[in-house]
Amino acid sequence: MSQTQSIATYDDNNIFAKMLDGDIPYHKVYEDDKTLAFMDIMPQAKGHVLVIPKQKAVDLADLEPEYASAILMTAKKVMAAQRQVFAREGIVQMQLNGSEAGQTVFHYHIHLIPSSIHELGRHAVTQADNAELAKLAQQLAGKIIE
Ligand code: 5GP
């Protein structure tokens, strides 16, 4: 097995690719030339954010160094905003590689979840209220420091 490429082939029609193409809506928290951060539609805790690279990467194996660096810098900005908005220290950073690990969307992404690891809700199960997500995205976006 190659260690430098994911097992799955990148599908241009995956849901995050469609977001990057502007084909489906999302609640944006932050965007720059290499990354996009938005609210998870089925959060495992209030304020669950996803950060994705603007690179066609299925999982970590595909991620190019410049995008790996950029996505972590964006994750730091989002986490700082989450700590302010939710007035808490604990932010779970999670990232699943491959369906065996539970990955359900095959465009690389980092989860940032304001929660204790012991209190996480179920993964990708319960849809959040759209208006609530919009409000949280706005609050978080307002606290991002470049
Ligand atoms: P994975 O299982 O690949 O690590 O995580 C995929 C994440 O994407 C899940 O947490 C799931 O709730 C989220 N998700 C799935 N479909 C959508 C969608 O259409 N919009 C948003 N914002 N999040 C989604």
Short mmCIF file of C-alpha atoms in Angstrom, two decimals, residues 5-143:
data_model
loop_
_atom_site.label_atom_id
_atom_site.label_comp_id
_atom_site.label_asym_id
_atom_site.label_seq_id
_atom_site.Cartn_x
_atom_site.Cartn_y
_atom_site.Cartn_z
CA GLN A 5 -1.70 8.49 -1.50
CA SER A 6 -5.12 7.62 -0.11
CA ILE A 7 -6.72 4.30 -1.01
CA ALA A 8 -9.86 5.95 -2.41
CA THR A 9 -9.94 8.07 -5.56
CA TYR A 10 -11.10 11.66 -5.10
CA ASP A 11 -14.75 12.12 -6.11
CA ASP A 12 -15.38 15.59 -7.58
CA ASN A 13 -19.04 15.29 -6.56
CA ASN A 14 -18.46 14.91 -2.83
CA ILE A 15 -20.42 17.34 -0.68
CA PHE A 16 -17.43 19.47 0.34
CA ALA A 17 -16.24 19.77 -3.27
CA LYS A 18 -19.72 21.09 -4.09
CA MET A 19 -19.41 23.65 -1.29
CA LEU A 20 -16.05 24.81 -2.66
CA ASP A 21 -17.64 25.08 -6.10
CA GLY A 22 -20.43 27.23 -4.62
CA ASP A 23 -23.08 24.66 -5.56
CA ILE A 24 -24.49 24.05 -2.08
CA PRO A 25 -24.90 26.42 0.88
CA TYR A 26 -23.01 26.34 4.18
CA HIS A 27 -22.51 28.55 7.24
CA LYS A 28 -19.07 30.07 6.75
CA VAL A 29 -16.80 30.84 9.68
CA TYR A 30 -13.61 31.70 7.80
CA GLU A 31 -12.04 31.47 4.34
CA ASP A 32 -8.66 32.22 2.79
CA ASP A 33 -6.96 31.23 -0.46
CA LYS A 34 -6.15 27.67 0.72
CA THR A 35 -8.82 26.80 3.30
CA LEU A 36 -12.49 27.09 4.25
CA ALA A 37 -14.09 26.70 7.71
CA PHE A 38 -17.83 26.18 8.23
CA MET A 39 -20.35 24.79 10.72
CA ASP A 40 -20.89 21.02 10.79
CA ILE A 41 -24.53 20.40 9.93
CA MET A 42 -24.74 17.41 12.35
CA PRO A 43 -22.64 18.70 15.26
CA GLN A 44 -21.28 16.43 17.98
CA ALA A 45 -21.43 19.45 20.32
CA LYS A 46 -22.56 23.07 20.00
CA GLY A 47 -20.09 25.02 17.86
CA HIS A 48 -18.67 22.04 15.90
CA VAL A 49 -16.65 23.45 12.98
CA LEU A 50 -15.05 21.73 9.98
CA VAL A 51 -11.90 23.05 8.28
CA ILE A 52 -11.15 21.90 4.75
CA PRO A 53 -8.31 22.55 2.29
CA LYS A 54 -8.95 23.87 -1.22
CA GLN A 55 -7.11 20.83 -2.48
CA LYS A 56 -8.56 17.59 -3.82
CA ALA A 57 -7.39 15.38 -0.95
CA VAL A 58 -9.36 12.34 0.20
CA ASP A 59 -7.48 11.98 3.48
CA LEU A 60 -4.23 12.85 5.22
CA ALA A 61 -2.16 10.76 2.79
CA ASP A 62 -3.08 13.10 -0.08
CA LEU A 63 -2.58 16.40 1.72
CA GLU A 64 0.17 18.57 0.20
CA PRO A 65 2.55 20.33 2.61
CA GLU A 66 1.37 23.86 1.79
CA TYR A 67 -2.25 22.84 2.46
CA ALA A 68 -1.30 20.87 5.58
CA SER A 69 0.32 24.01 6.93
CA ALA A 70 -2.54 26.30 5.86
CA ILE A 71 -5.27 24.10 7.34
CA LEU A 72 -3.54 23.98 10.74
CA MET A 73 -3.16 27.76 10.75
CA THR A 74 -6.87 28.11 10.00
CA ALA A 75 -7.68 25.54 12.70
CA LYS A 76 -5.73 27.64 15.22
CA LYS A 77 -7.78 30.72 14.29
CA VAL A 78 -11.06 28.84 14.56
CA MET A 79 -10.11 27.26 17.90
CA ALA A 80 -9.19 30.66 19.34
CA ALA A 81 -12.59 31.98 18.23
CA GLN A 82 -14.39 28.94 19.72
CA ARG A 83 -12.61 29.46 23.06
CA GLN A 84 -13.82 33.04 23.13
CA VAL A 85 -17.38 32.46 21.99
CA PHE A 86 -18.00 29.47 24.23
CA ALA A 87 -15.77 30.64 27.12
CA ARG A 88 -14.17 27.23 27.46
CA GLU A 89 -10.72 25.71 27.04
CA GLY A 90 -11.63 22.24 25.77
CA ILE A 91 -11.70 21.85 21.99
CA VAL A 92 -11.48 18.34 20.51
CA GLN A 93 -9.52 18.23 17.23
CA MET A 94 -10.52 15.10 15.29
CA GLN A 95 -9.82 13.81 11.80
CA LEU A 96 -10.87 10.47 10.32
CA ASN A 97 -8.93 8.68 7.56
CA GLY A 98 -10.85 6.06 5.57
CA SER A 99 -14.31 4.53 5.91
CA GLU A 100 -12.95 1.96 8.36
CA ALA A 101 -12.12 4.85 10.70
CA GLY A 102 -15.65 6.25 10.23
CA GLN A 103 -14.90 8.88 7.58
CA THR A 104 -18.11 9.73 5.75
CA VAL A 105 -17.09 12.64 3.50
CA PHE A 106 -14.08 11.89 1.35
CA HIS A 107 -12.54 15.35 1.17
CA TYR A 108 -9.95 15.83 3.94
CA HIS A 109 -11.24 17.84 6.92
CA ILE A 110 -10.40 18.63 10.52
CA HIS A 111 -13.19 18.62 13.10
CA LEU A 112 -12.95 21.24 15.87
CA ILE A 113 -15.47 20.42 18.58
CA PRO A 114 -15.98 22.44 21.77
CA SER A 115 -16.37 19.47 24.09
CA SER A 116 -14.72 17.00 26.39
CA ILE A 117 -13.80 13.72 24.63
CA HIS A 118 -16.08 12.02 27.18
CA GLU A 119 -19.12 14.13 26.25
CA LEU A 120 -19.04 14.03 22.44
CA GLY A 121 -22.38 13.43 20.75
CA ARG A 122 -22.77 10.75 18.08
CA HIS A 123 -20.92 11.26 14.81
CA ALA A 124 -22.92 12.73 11.90
CA VAL A 125 -26.35 11.72 13.23
CA THR A 126 -28.48 14.65 14.43
CA GLN A 127 -29.12 17.62 12.17
CA ALA A 128 -28.83 21.02 13.89
CA ASP A 129 -31.25 23.93 13.56
CA ASN A 130 -30.29 26.03 10.55
CA ALA A 131 -30.92 29.39 12.23
CA GLU A 132 -28.83 28.33 15.24
CA LEU A 133 -25.94 27.32 12.95
CA ALA A 134 -26.17 30.66 11.14
CA LYS A 135 -26.01 32.52 14.46
CA LEU A 136 -23.02 30.51 15.71
CA ALA A 137 -21.15 30.96 12.41
CA GLN A 138 -21.66 34.71 12.65
CA GLN A 139 -20.45 34.79 16.27
CA LEU A 140 -17.36 32.73 15.46
CA ALA A 141 -16.56 34.69 12.30
CA GLY A 142 -16.69 37.87 14.38
CA LYS A 143 -13.98 36.55 16.70
#
